[in-house]
Coordinates of N, CA and C in Angstrom, one line a residue:
F135 N 68.2 -39.8 53.7 CA 68.0 -39.8 52.3 C 68.3 -38.5 51.7
I136 N 67.9 -37.3 52.3 CA 68.1 -35.9 51.9 C 69.5 -35.7 51.8
D137 N 70.2 -36.0 52.8 CA 71.7 -35.7 52.9 C 72.3 -36.4 51.7
L138 N 72.0 -37.7 51.5 CA 72.6 -38.4 50.3 C 72.3 -37.7 48.9
L139 N 71.0 -37.2 48.8 CA 70.6 -36.6 47.6 C 71.3 -35.3 47.4
S140 N 71.5 -34.5 48.5 CA 72.1 -33.2 48.3 C 73.7 -33.4 48.1
M141 N 74.3 -34.5 48.5 CA 75.7 -34.8 48.2 C 75.7 -35.1 46.7
C142 N 75.0 -35.8 46.2 CA 75.0 -36.2 44.8 C 74.7 -35.0 44.0
I143 N 73.8 -34.2 44.3 CA 73.6 -32.9 43.5 C 75.0 -32.0 43.4
C144 N 75.6 -31.9 44.7 CA 76.8 -31.1 44.9 C 77.9 -31.7 44.1
F145 N 78.0 -33.1 44.0 CA 79.1 -33.8 43.2 C 78.9 -33.5 41.8
L146 N 77.7 -33.8 41.3 CA 77.3 -33.5 39.9 C 77.6 -32.0 39.4
L147 N 77.2 -31.1 40.3 CA 77.6 -29.7 40.0 C 79.0 -29.4 39.9
M148 N 79.9 -30.0 40.9 CA 81.3 -29.9 40.8 C 82.0 -30.4 39.7
T149 N 81.6 -31.7 39.4 CA 82.2 -32.3 38.3 C 81.8 -31.6 36.9
A150 N 80.6 -31.0 36.8 CA 80.2 -30.3 35.4 C 81.3 -29.1 35.3
V151 N 81.5 -28.5 36.3 CA 82.3 -27.3 36.3 C 83.7 -27.6 35.8
W152 N 84.4 -28.8 36.3 CA 85.6 -29.1 36.1 C 85.7 -29.8 34.6
I153 N 84.7 -30.4 34.2 CA 84.7 -31.0 32.8 C 84.7 -29.8 31.8
Q154 N 84.0 -28.8 31.9 CA 84.0 -27.6 31.1 C 85.4 -26.9 31.1
I155 N 86.0 -26.7 32.2 CA 87.2 -26.0 32.3 C 88.4 -26.9 31.6
S156 N 88.3 -28.3 31.7 CA 89.5 -29.0 31.2 C 89.3 -29.4 29.6
T157 N 88.4 -28.7 29.0 CA 88.2 -29.2 27.6 C 89.1 -28.5 26.7
I158 N 89.6 -28.9 25.5 CA 90.4 -28.2 24.5 C 89.6 -28.3 23.3
Q159 N 89.3 -27.1 22.6 CA 88.6 -27.2 21.5 C 89.6 -27.3 20.1
V160 N 89.5 -28.4 19.6 CA 90.2 -28.7 18.4 C 89.3 -29.3 17.3
K161 N 89.7 -29.2 16.0 CA 89.0 -29.8 14.9 C 89.7 -31.0 14.5
Q162 N 89.0 -32.1 14.0 CA 89.7 -33.1 13.6 C 90.4 -32.9 12.1
S163 N 91.5 -33.3 12.0 CA 92.1 -32.9 10.6 C 91.9 -34.1 9.6
H164 N 91.7 -35.4 10.0 CA 91.7 -36.4 9.1 C 90.5 -37.4 9.5
G165 N 90.1 -38.0 8.7 CA 89.1 -39.2 9.0 C 87.6 -39.1 8.9
T166 N 87.0 -38.1 9.1 CA 85.5 -38.1 9.0 C 85.1 -36.8 8.2
E167 N 83.8 -36.9 8.0 CA 83.2 -35.7 7.1 C 83.2 -34.4 8.1
A168 N 83.1 -34.6 9.3 CA 83.0 -33.6 10.3 C 84.4 -32.8 10.5
S169 N 85.4 -33.3 9.9 CA 86.7 -32.6 10.0 C 86.7 -31.2 9.6
A170 N 87.6 -30.4 9.8 CA 87.7 -28.9 9.6 C 88.2 -28.8 8.1
Q171 N 87.7 -27.8 7.5 CA 88.1 -27.7 6.1 C 89.6 -27.6 6.0
A172 N 90.1 -28.5 5.1 CA 91.4 -28.6 4.7 C 91.8 -27.4 3.8
A173 N 92.6 -26.5 4.3 CA 93.0 -25.5 3.5 C 94.5 -25.9 2.8
A174 N 94.6 -25.2 1.7 CA 95.8 -25.5 1.0 C 97.0 -24.9 1.9
G175 N 98.1 -25.7 2.1 CA 99.2 -25.1 2.9 C 100.0 -26.3 3.3
L176 N 100.8 -26.1 4.4 CA 101.7 -27.2 5.1 C 100.9 -28.0 6.0
E177 N 101.6 -29.3 6.1 CA 101.0 -30.2 7.2 C 102.1 -30.5 8.0
A178 N 102.0 -30.6 9.3 CA 102.9 -30.9 10.3 C 102.6 -32.4 10.7
D179 N 103.6 -33.2 10.8 CA 103.6 -34.6 11.5 C 104.6 -34.6 12.5
I180 N 103.9 -34.8 13.8 CA 104.8 -35.0 14.9 C 104.6 -36.3 15.4
R181 N 105.9 -37.0 15.4 CA 105.8 -38.5 15.8 C 106.7 -38.7 17.1
F182 N 106.2 -39.0 18.1 CA 107.0 -39.2 19.2 C 107.7 -40.8 19.1
T183 N 109.0 -40.6 19.2 CA 109.9 -41.9 18.9 C 110.3 -42.5 20.2
G184 N 110.0 -41.9 21.4 CA 110.2 -42.4 22.6 C 109.6 -41.4 23.6
K185 N 109.9 -41.7 25.0 CA 109.5 -40.8 26.0 C 110.1 -39.5 26.0
S186 N 111.4 -39.4 25.5 CA 111.9 -38.1 25.5 C 112.5 -37.8 24.2
S187 N 111.8 -38.2 23.1 CA 112.2 -37.8 21.7 C 111.1 -37.7 20.8
L188 N 111.2 -36.8 19.8 CA 110.1 -36.8 18.8 C 110.7 -36.3 17.5
D189 N 110.0 -36.5 16.4 CA 110.4 -36.1 15.1 C 109.3 -35.1 14.5
F190 N 109.7 -33.9 14.3 CA 108.9 -32.9 13.7 C 109.0 -32.9 12.1
T191 N 108.1 -33.2 11.3 CA 108.1 -33.1 9.8 C 107.2 -32.2 9.3
L192 N 107.6 -31.4 8.5 CA 106.7 -30.3 7.8 C 106.7 -30.6 6.3
K193 N 105.4 -31.0 5.9 CA 105.2 -31.3 4.5 C 104.5 -30.3 3.8
K194 N 104.8 -30.3 2.4 CA 104.1 -29.4 1.3 C 103.7 -30.2 0.3
N195 N 102.5 -30.4 0.0 CA 102.0 -31.1 -1.2 C 102.6 -32.6 -1.1
G196 N 102.6 -33.1 0.1 CA 103.1 -34.5 0.2 C 104.5 -34.7 0.3
R197 N 105.4 -33.6 0.1 CA 106.8 -33.8 0.0 C 107.3 -33.2 1.3
I198 N 108.4 -33.6 1.8 CA 109.1 -33.2 3.1 C 109.6 -31.9 2.8
F199 N 109.2 -30.8 3.6 CA 109.8 -29.5 3.4 C 110.8 -29.1 4.5
K200 N 110.7 -29.6 5.7 CA 111.6 -29.5 6.8 C 111.5 -30.6 7.9
K201 N 112.5 -31.1 8.3 CA 112.5 -32.2 9.3 C 113.4 -31.9 10.4
V202 N 112.9 -32.0 11.6 CA 113.7 -31.7 13.0 C 113.5 -32.9 13.8
A203 N 114.6 -33.5 14.3 CA 114.6 -34.4 15.3 C 115.0 -33.8 16.6
I204 N 114.2 -34.1 17.7 CA 114.5 -33.7 19.1 C 114.8 -35.0 19.9
K205 N 116.1 -35.3 20.3 CA 116.4 -36.4 21.0 C 116.8 -36.3 22.4
D206 N 116.5 -37.2 23.2 CA 117.0 -37.3 24.6 C 116.8 -36.0 25.3
A207 N 115.6 -35.5 25.5 CA 115.3 -34.2 26.1 C 114.2 -34.6 27.2
T208 N 114.3 -33.6 28.2 CA 113.2 -33.8 29.1 C 111.9 -33.3 28.5
P209 N 110.7 -33.7 29.0 CA 109.4 -33.2 28.4 C 109.3 -31.8 28.2
E210 N 109.7 -31.0 29.1 CA 109.8 -29.6 29.1 C 110.7 -29.0 28.0
A211 N 111.9 -29.5 27.9 CA 112.8 -29.1 27.0 C 112.4 -29.5 25.5
M212 N 111.7 -30.7 25.5 CA 111.2 -31.2 24.2 C 110.2 -30.2 23.6
V213 N 109.2 -29.8 24.5 CA 108.2 -28.9 24.1 C 108.7 -27.5 23.8
A214 N 109.6 -27.0 24.5 CA 110.2 -25.7 24.4 C 110.9 -25.8 22.9
K215 N 111.5 -26.8 22.6 CA 112.4 -26.9 21.3 C 111.3 -27.0 20.2
L216 N 110.3 -27.8 20.4 CA 109.3 -27.7 19.4 C 108.6 -26.4 19.1
D217 N 108.4 -25.6 20.2 CA 107.8 -24.3 20.1 C 108.8 -23.4 19.4
T218 N 110.1 -23.2 19.7 CA 111.0 -22.5 19.1 C 111.2 -23.0 17.5
T219 N 111.0 -24.2 17.2 CA 111.2 -24.6 15.8 C 110.0 -24.2 15.0
I220 N 108.7 -24.1 15.6 CA 107.6 -23.8 14.9 C 107.7 -22.2 14.8
S221 N 108.2 -21.6 15.8 CA 108.3 -20.1 15.7 C 109.5 -19.7 14.7
S222 N 110.4 -20.5 14.6 CA 111.5 -19.9 13.6 C 111.2 -20.2 12.3
L223 N 110.2 -20.9 11.9 CA 109.8 -21.1 10.5 C 109.6 -19.9 9.7
K224 N 109.1 -18.9 10.2 CA 108.7 -17.7 9.6 C 108.1 -18.0 8.3
L225 N 107.0 -18.5 8.2 CA 106.5 -19.0 6.9 C 105.9 -17.9 6.1
G226 N 105.4 -16.9 6.8 CA 104.7 -15.8 5.9 C 103.3 -15.8 6.3
S227 N 102.4 -15.0 5.6 CA 101.0 -14.8 6.0 C 100.1 -15.4 4.9
S228 N 100.8 -15.8 3.8 CA 99.8 -16.4 2.8 C 99.2 -17.7 3.2
D229 N 98.2 -18.1 2.6 CA 97.5 -19.4 3.0 C 98.4 -20.6 2.6
Q230 N 99.1 -20.4 1.5 CA 100.1 -21.6 1.1 C 101.3 -21.6 2.0
S231 N 101.5 -20.8 2.9 CA 102.7 -20.9 3.7 C 102.2 -21.1 5.1
K232 N 101.1 -21.3 5.4 CA 100.7 -21.5 6.9 C 100.5 -23.1 7.0
V233 N 100.7 -23.4 8.4 CA 100.5 -24.8 8.6 C 98.9 -25.0 8.8
S234 N 98.3 -25.8 7.9 CA 97.0 -26.0 8.0 C 96.4 -27.2 8.8
A235 N 97.3 -28.2 9.0 CA 96.9 -29.4 9.7 C 98.1 -29.9 10.4
A236 N 97.9 -30.7 11.4 CA 99.0 -31.4 12.3 C 98.4 -32.8 12.6
M237 N 99.4 -33.7 12.5 CA 99.0 -35.1 13.1 C 100.1 -35.4 14.0
V238 N 99.6 -35.7 15.1 CA 100.2 -36.1 16.4 C 100.3 -37.6 16.5
S239 N 101.5 -38.3 16.6 CA 101.4 -39.7 16.7 C 102.3 -40.1 18.0
P240 N 101.6 -40.4 19.2 CA 102.4 -40.8 20.3 C 102.6 -42.2 20.3
A241 N 103.8 -42.7 20.8 CA 104.0 -44.0 21.1 C 103.3 -44.5 22.4
S242 N 103.2 -45.8 22.7 CA 102.4 -46.3 23.8 C 103.1 -45.8 25.1
G243 N 104.3 -45.6 25.2 CA 105.0 -45.2 26.5 C 105.1 -43.7 26.8
V244 N 104.6 -42.9 25.9 CA 104.7 -41.4 26.0 C 103.6 -41.0 27.1
P245 N 104.2 -40.1 28.0 CA 103.3 -39.6 29.1 C 102.2 -38.8 28.5
Y246 N 101.1 -38.8 29.0 CA 99.9 -38.1 28.5 C 100.2 -36.6 28.7
G247 N 100.7 -36.1 29.6 CA 101.2 -34.7 29.7 C 102.0 -34.1 28.6
S248 N 103.0 -34.9 28.1 CA 103.8 -34.5 27.0 C 102.9 -34.4 25.7
M249 N 102.0 -35.2 25.5 CA 101.2 -35.2 24.4 C 100.3 -33.9 24.3
V250 N 99.7 -33.7 25.7 CA 98.9 -32.4 25.8 C 99.7 -31.1 25.6
A251 N 100.9 -31.2 26.3 CA 101.8 -30.0 26.0 C 102.2 -29.7 24.5
V252 N 102.2 -30.8 23.7 CA 102.4 -30.5 22.3 C 101.2 -30.0 21.6
L253 N 100.1 -30.5 22.1 CA 98.9 -29.9 21.5 C 98.6 -28.4 21.9
D254 N 99.0 -28.2 23.1 CA 99.0 -26.6 23.5 C 100.0 -25.9 22.7
V255 N 101.2 -26.4 22.3 CA 102.1 -25.7 21.4 C 101.4 -25.4 20.0
L256 N 100.7 -26.5 19.5 CA 100.2 -26.3 18.2 C 99.0 -25.1 18.2
R257 N 98.1 -25.3 19.3 CA 97.1 -24.4 19.5 C 97.7 -22.9 19.6
K258 N 98.8 -22.8 20.4 CA 99.5 -21.5 20.5 C 99.9 -20.8 19.2
H259 N 100.2 -21.6 18.2 CA 100.6 -21.2 16.7 C 99.5 -21.3 15.9
Q260 N 98.2 -21.3 16.4 CA 96.8 -21.2 15.7 C 96.8 -22.3 14.6
I261 N 97.3 -23.5 15.0 CA 96.9 -24.7 14.3 C 95.8 -25.4 15.0
V262 N 94.8 -25.4 14.3 CA 93.4 -26.0 14.9 C 93.1 -27.4 14.3
N263 N 93.5 -27.7 13.1 CA 93.1 -29.1 12.5 C 94.2 -29.9 13.0
I264 N 93.9 -30.6 14.1 CA 94.7 -31.6 14.8 C 94.3 -33.0 14.7
G265 N 95.0 -33.9 14.4 CA 94.6 -35.3 14.6 C 95.6 -36.1 15.5
V266 N 95.2 -37.0 16.3 CA 96.0 -37.9 17.0 C 95.7 -39.3 16.7
V267 N 96.9 -39.9 16.2 CA 96.8 -41.4 15.9 C 98.0 -42.0 16.5
P268 N 97.7 -42.9 17.5 CA 98.7 -43.7 18.4 C 99.6 -44.6 17.3
I269 N 100.9 -44.6 17.7 CA 101.8 -45.4 16.9 C 101.6 -47.0 17.4
R270 N 101.5 -47.8 16.4 CA 101.4 -49.3 16.7 C 102.7 -49.8 17.1
D271 N 102.8 -50.5 18.3 CA 103.9 -51.2 18.7 C 104.0 -52.5 18.1
E272 N 105.0 -52.8 17.3 CA 105.3 -54.0 16.6 C 105.6 -55.1 17.3
T273 N 106.3 -54.8 18.6 CA 106.5 -56.0 19.3 C 105.5 -56.6 20.2
T274 N 104.5 -55.9 20.6 CA 103.4 -56.3 21.4 C 102.0 -56.3 20.5
G275 N 102.0 -55.6 19.4 CA 100.9 -55.6 18.6 C 99.8 -54.7 18.9
N276 N 100.1 -53.9 19.9 CA 99.2 -52.9 20.5 C 99.5 -51.5 19.8

């Protein structure tokens, strides 16, 4: 019984460490009162259109400011292209020209690793107001 108890304690201590290491600190951009303060500026919409393609849309005051489609790329190339696209915007330092929020919309077949890599790119560019809304599959209703 003591061996079983000590193994349970070791297991709980090890999983607590891994849970803390694997967290990503983001603030919700839409939906609840607990969301981050919405600053005036640009809003990014990243929509996965398939496993190897996505659409990046940048909106200002509800109107499309810039739209980039990344098609038929490996997940690594897709994330690299998104990173260079955000880096090349050269938006300036004023609050009106910064990306204040981002909405990521993955389709049902998108690998989880690809979505997390996109979230990492957004965090790299100091975008913390991030929302994730899955795209509804019209053929299956999911």
